[in-house]
Amino acid sequence: YVCSTWGNNHFKTFDGDIYQFPGICEYNFVSDCQESYKEFSVHIQRALNSNNHPEIQYILITIKDFTVYLKPKLAVVDGRIVKTPYYSSGLLIESSDIYTKVYAKLGLILIWNQEDALMVELDSKFSNQTCGLCGDYNGVPTYNEFVSGDASYNAITYGNLQKISKPNAECEDPDETQALPSCNEHRDECERLLTSSAFADCQSRLNLEMYIQACMQDKCACNGNEDSFCLCSTISEYSRQCSHAGGRPAEWRTQDFC
C-alpha cells in the first residue's frame, strides 16, 4: 500500500515496480482518478540542489477542499503559513527536524524527509483508482503503467505523461530515447551492502532485486565520485521500507559509512 520516491530519481509504484524518471517539472505523484471530483491529489516538483543531486523542492497536496503546500520546514494550508502540529477536520500535519508527516482521515499518510525521499501510504479502498507516477494500484506491476493495450511505454515516456501543464513553467521533458546504462559491474557490491546481516530481517519482506538494481544505477550515475548520496540513498530507502513492512533493520550506519 506504499508508493515512494527517493535518491537519484527512483520511484516505486504501489504495485511494487521500481523505475527511474529524472523529470524536473511538476508531476502528479498520485491522485484519485475514478471520478471527475478528485478526493485527493499529491503533486511533486524536484530540482537539483547545490551538490547537483535531485531533491524534492515542494509537495502540493489537495484533500477534498484543502490545499496543503509543503517545503522543507514550511507548511502552508489554503494560502496561510501554519504552525505544526496543525489539525483541522480530518487533516493532521506534523513536522520534526527530519520528517514532515501528513495524515488524512480519508485514508492517506504522507511522509517526507524534507530532502529526496517521499512515501505515501494509501488505504486499499483506493485500489484500482489511482493515477500518476505511483501507478494504478491494481496489484499488477507494469500492467497499465508500462503496458497499456498493445502499447508499451518506457519509464521516461510514462513519467512525461504525468506532467502537470502549467502555462509559464520552464522545464524540459527528459529525453525518452535515452536508455539506462547496464551497471552490472556494481552488482556484487550492491548485493553485499543490501544483504549485510543488518538487513537479515528485511529480505523476506521486500523485493531485494529491485533495490539491488536501483543501487547499481546509483553507482553508475556517480561515475566513481563516491559521495554519500550515491551510496546511501537506496540503502536508506531499503531500510525505511523494511521498517514500514514490520521488519527490524539493525544499525547499519557507521562512522565511516552513511
Short mmCIF file of C-alpha atoms in Angstrom, two decimals:
data_model
loop_
_atom_site.label_atom_id
_atom_site.label_comp_id
_atom_site.label_asym_id
_atom_site.label_seq_id
_atom_site.Cartn_x
_atom_site.Cartn_y
_atom_site.Cartn_z
CA TYR A 1 0.00 0.00 0.00
CA VAL A 2 3.07 2.23 -0.23
CA CYS A 3 4.40 4.29 -3.11
CA SER A 4 7.72 6.05 -2.75
CA THR A 5 10.37 8.08 -4.50
CA TRP A 6 13.94 8.64 -3.32
CA GLY A 7 17.54 9.40 -4.17
CA ASN A 8 18.58 9.50 -7.78
CA ASN A 9 15.04 9.81 -9.23
CA HIS A 10 13.87 6.33 -8.23
CA PHE A 11 10.16 5.55 -7.95
CA LYS A 12 8.40 2.53 -6.53
CA THR A 13 4.75 2.17 -7.53
CA PHE A 14 2.02 0.83 -5.26
CA ASP A 15 2.25 -2.40 -7.26
CA GLY A 16 5.95 -2.79 -6.50
CA ASP A 17 7.54 -1.77 -9.77
CA ILE A 18 10.74 0.28 -9.40
CA TYR A 19 11.80 2.65 -12.18
CA GLN A 20 13.84 5.80 -12.71
CA PHE A 21 12.48 9.10 -14.01
CA PRO A 22 14.62 12.26 -13.90
CA GLY A 23 11.95 14.90 -14.64
CA ILE A 24 12.18 18.36 -13.04
CA CYS A 25 8.68 19.66 -13.84
CA GLU A 26 5.67 19.38 -11.54
CA TYR A 27 4.15 15.90 -11.74
CA ASN A 28 1.12 14.07 -10.49
CA PHE A 29 2.68 11.74 -7.91
CA VAL A 30 -0.63 10.13 -7.02
CA SER A 31 -4.26 11.15 -7.25
CA ASP A 32 -7.62 9.51 -7.19
CA CYS A 33 -8.73 9.29 -10.81
CA GLN A 34 -12.05 7.47 -10.84
CA GLU A 35 -14.48 10.34 -10.56
CA SER A 36 -14.44 13.79 -12.07
CA TYR A 37 -14.24 15.13 -8.49
CA LYS A 38 -10.87 14.11 -7.05
CA GLU A 39 -10.86 13.22 -3.36
CA PHE A 40 -7.13 13.85 -3.18
CA SER A 41 -4.04 14.55 -5.24
CA VAL A 42 -0.33 14.81 -4.47
CA HIS A 43 1.97 16.70 -6.87
CA ILE A 44 5.74 16.95 -6.54
CA GLN A 45 8.49 19.01 -8.09
CA ARG A 46 12.16 18.11 -7.98
CA ALA A 47 15.19 20.27 -8.68
CA LEU A 48 18.94 19.81 -8.45
CA ASN A 49 20.46 21.13 -5.22
CA SER A 50 23.84 22.82 -4.84
CA ASN A 51 25.59 19.42 -4.94
CA ASN A 52 23.79 18.60 -8.18
CA HIS A 53 21.65 15.96 -6.52
CA PRO A 54 17.91 15.80 -7.15
CA GLU A 55 15.78 16.89 -4.21
CA ILE A 56 12.07 17.42 -3.81
CA GLN A 57 11.52 21.19 -3.82
CA TYR A 58 7.88 21.17 -2.87
CA ILE A 59 4.84 18.94 -2.49
CA LEU A 60 1.34 20.13 -3.26
CA ILE A 61 -1.49 18.14 -1.69
CA THR A 62 -5.19 18.66 -2.19
CA ILE A 63 -7.55 16.78 0.07
CA LYS A 64 -11.23 17.38 -0.62
CA ASP A 65 -11.31 21.17 -0.35
CA PHE A 66 -7.97 21.74 1.42
CA THR A 67 -4.75 22.70 -0.31
CA VAL A 68 -1.52 21.95 1.52
CA TYR A 69 1.81 23.24 0.18
CA LEU A 70 4.93 21.77 1.80
CA LYS A 71 8.51 22.94 1.53
CA PRO A 72 11.31 21.95 3.89
CA LYS A 73 10.46 23.46 7.30
CA LEU A 74 7.32 25.12 5.91
CA ALA A 75 3.65 24.16 5.73
CA VAL A 76 1.03 26.33 4.05
CA VAL A 77 -2.67 25.42 4.24
CA ASP A 78 -5.09 27.25 1.95
CA GLY A 79 -2.56 30.03 1.47
CA ARG A 80 -1.72 30.56 5.17
CA ILE A 81 1.55 29.52 6.80
CA VAL A 82 0.65 27.22 9.69
CA LYS A 83 2.47 26.07 12.80
CA THR A 84 2.79 22.32 13.25
CA PRO A 85 1.33 20.15 14.63
CA TYR A 86 -1.62 21.50 12.67
CA TYR A 87 -5.01 19.84 12.95
CA SER A 88 -8.17 20.64 11.07
CA SER A 89 -11.18 18.48 10.22
CA GLY A 90 -9.64 15.19 9.17
CA LEU A 91 -6.15 16.51 8.45
CA LEU A 92 -3.06 16.42 10.69
CA ILE A 93 0.34 17.84 9.73
CA GLU A 94 3.33 17.12 11.96
CA SER A 95 6.93 18.06 11.39
CA SER A 96 10.25 17.48 13.11
CA ASP A 97 13.79 18.36 12.08
CA ILE A 98 13.88 15.26 9.91
CA TYR A 99 10.38 14.49 8.65
CA THR A 100 7.14 16.13 7.64
CA LYS A 101 4.11 13.86 8.01
CA VAL A 102 0.57 14.40 6.81
CA TYR A 103 -2.29 12.17 7.96
CA ALA A 104 -5.63 12.49 6.15
CA LYS A 105 -8.65 10.77 7.54
CA LEU A 106 -9.82 9.69 4.10
CA GLY A 107 -7.01 7.11 4.11
CA LEU A 108 -3.73 8.76 3.15
CA ILE A 109 -0.45 9.09 5.06
CA LEU A 110 2.42 11.05 3.55
CA ILE A 111 5.96 11.04 4.98
CA TRP A 112 8.71 13.27 3.54
CA ASN A 113 12.29 13.51 4.80
CA GLN A 114 12.38 17.16 3.58
CA GLU A 115 15.04 16.17 1.07
CA ASP A 116 14.93 13.41 -1.52
CA ALA A 117 12.58 10.77 -0.10
CA LEU A 118 8.78 10.74 -0.08
CA MET A 119 6.47 7.89 0.85
CA VAL A 120 2.67 7.78 0.50
CA GLU A 121 0.59 5.06 2.08
CA LEU A 122 -2.95 4.73 0.79
CA ASP A 123 -5.96 2.88 2.09
CA SER A 124 -6.81 -0.18 0.00
CA LYS A 125 -10.24 1.30 -0.76
CA PHE A 126 -8.43 3.35 -3.42
CA SER A 127 -7.02 0.27 -5.16
CA ASN A 128 -7.58 0.32 -8.90
CA GLN A 129 -8.46 4.02 -8.70
CA THR A 130 -5.21 5.95 -8.73
CA CYS A 131 -3.10 7.51 -11.45
CA GLY A 132 0.22 9.33 -11.53
CA LEU A 133 3.84 8.32 -11.01
CA CYS A 134 2.66 5.84 -8.34
CA GLY A 135 0.68 3.85 -10.89
CA ASP A 136 -2.85 2.47 -10.77
CA TYR A 137 -2.65 0.36 -7.58
CA ASN A 138 -4.27 -2.67 -9.23
CA GLY A 139 -1.88 -5.18 -7.69
CA VAL A 140 -0.19 -6.00 -11.01
CA PRO A 141 3.27 -4.50 -11.64
CA THR A 142 3.81 -2.98 -15.12
CA TYR A 143 0.27 -3.65 -16.37
CA ASN A 144 -1.46 -0.36 -17.31
CA GLU A 145 1.59 1.61 -16.23
CA PHE A 146 4.17 0.45 -18.75
CA VAL A 147 1.97 -1.77 -20.89
CA SER A 148 -1.40 -0.47 -22.00
CA GLY A 149 -3.31 -2.43 -24.63
CA ASP A 150 -0.71 -3.19 -27.30
CA ALA A 151 1.47 -0.20 -26.48
CA SER A 152 4.38 -0.41 -24.10
CA TYR A 153 5.96 2.67 -22.54
CA ASN A 154 9.40 3.15 -21.17
CA ALA A 155 9.73 4.82 -17.78
CA ILE A 156 10.59 8.22 -19.25
CA THR A 157 7.57 8.30 -21.56
CA TYR A 158 5.40 7.20 -18.66
CA GLY A 159 6.83 9.90 -16.39
CA ASN A 160 6.40 12.63 -19.00
CA LEU A 161 2.72 11.71 -19.29
CA GLN A 162 2.26 12.65 -15.62
CA LYS A 163 3.39 16.25 -16.07
CA ILE A 164 1.06 18.94 -14.76
CA SER A 165 0.74 21.51 -17.51
CA LYS A 166 1.41 24.98 -16.18
CA PRO A 167 1.31 27.84 -18.66
CA ASN A 168 4.52 29.57 -17.58
CA ALA A 169 6.55 26.57 -16.41
CA GLU A 170 10.00 26.38 -17.92
CA CYS A 171 11.16 22.80 -17.72
CA GLU A 172 12.32 20.37 -20.37
CA ASP A 173 10.90 16.87 -20.62
CA PRO A 174 13.62 14.26 -20.18
CA ASP A 175 14.62 12.54 -23.42
CA GLU A 176 12.51 9.41 -24.00
CA THR A 177 15.07 7.72 -26.20
CA GLN A 178 17.74 7.66 -23.52
CA ALA A 179 18.46 4.10 -22.43
CA LEU A 180 19.71 3.41 -18.92
CA PRO A 181 23.24 2.00 -18.83
CA SER A 182 23.58 -1.58 -17.69
CA CYS A 183 25.54 -1.33 -14.48
CA ASN A 184 26.36 -4.96 -13.87
CA GLU A 185 29.89 -4.28 -12.70
CA HIS A 186 28.36 -2.91 -9.49
CA ARG A 187 26.13 -5.89 -8.77
CA ASP A 188 28.44 -7.60 -6.26
CA GLU A 189 28.94 -4.51 -4.16
CA CYS A 190 25.24 -3.61 -4.10
CA GLU A 191 24.31 -7.17 -3.23
CA ARG A 192 26.85 -7.18 -0.42
CA LEU A 193 25.52 -3.91 1.03
CA LEU A 194 21.86 -4.91 0.87
CA THR A 195 22.29 -8.45 2.19
CA SER A 196 24.50 -7.49 5.12
CA SER A 197 23.50 -9.01 8.45
CA ALA A 198 21.88 -5.69 9.49
CA PHE A 199 19.15 -6.40 6.94
CA ALA A 200 18.57 -10.06 7.79
CA ASP A 201 15.02 -9.26 8.85
CA CYS A 202 14.25 -7.49 5.58
CA GLN A 203 14.87 -9.97 2.81
CA SER A 204 11.63 -11.89 3.19
CA ARG A 205 9.64 -8.63 3.31
CA LEU A 206 10.86 -6.75 0.26
CA ASN A 207 11.83 -7.45 -3.33
CA LEU A 208 15.61 -7.34 -2.86
CA GLU A 209 16.42 -7.50 -6.59
CA MET A 210 14.68 -4.18 -7.30
CA TYR A 211 16.76 -2.37 -4.68
CA ILE A 212 19.94 -4.01 -6.00
CA GLN A 213 19.08 -2.68 -9.48
CA ALA A 214 18.44 0.82 -8.06
CA CYS A 215 21.74 0.71 -6.15
CA MET A 216 23.57 -0.34 -9.35
CA GLN A 217 22.05 2.61 -11.23
CA ASP A 218 23.17 4.92 -8.40
CA LYS A 219 26.74 3.67 -8.60
CA CYS A 220 26.78 4.15 -12.39
CA ALA A 221 25.40 7.66 -12.14
CA CYS A 222 28.08 8.62 -9.65
CA ASN A 223 30.92 7.79 -12.00
CA GLY A 224 33.26 6.92 -9.17
CA ASN A 225 32.51 10.03 -7.05
CA GLU A 226 31.55 8.02 -4.02
CA ASP A 227 29.60 10.57 -2.05
CA SER A 228 27.00 9.58 0.48
CA PHE A 229 24.11 10.49 -1.80
CA CYS A 230 25.09 7.82 -4.34
CA LEU A 231 25.82 5.18 -1.82
CA CYS A 232 23.32 5.77 0.90
CA SER A 233 20.01 6.88 -0.55
CA THR A 234 18.88 3.48 -1.86
CA ILE A 235 20.14 1.71 1.26
CA SER A 236 18.28 4.24 3.41
CA GLU A 237 15.13 3.60 1.38
CA TYR A 238 15.55 -0.17 1.74
CA SER A 239 15.87 0.30 5.50
CA ARG A 240 12.81 2.62 5.67
CA GLN A 241 10.65 0.27 3.62
CA CYS A 242 11.79 -2.69 5.71
CA SER A 243 10.74 -0.94 8.93
CA HIS A 244 7.49 0.07 7.29
CA ALA A 245 6.80 -3.56 6.38
CA GLY A 246 7.27 -4.55 10.01
CA GLY A 247 10.93 -5.57 9.76
CA ARG A 248 13.68 -4.55 12.10
CA PRO A 249 16.82 -3.44 10.31
CA ALA A 250 19.79 -3.39 12.68
CA GLU A 251 22.08 -0.37 12.93
CA TRP A 252 23.75 -0.27 9.51
CA ARG A 253 25.20 3.23 9.54
CA THR A 254 28.73 3.57 10.90
CA GLN A 255 31.19 6.42 11.47
CA ASP A 256 32.69 5.82 8.03
CA PHE A 257 29.60 4.75 6.11
CA CYS A 258 26.49 6.89 5.54
#
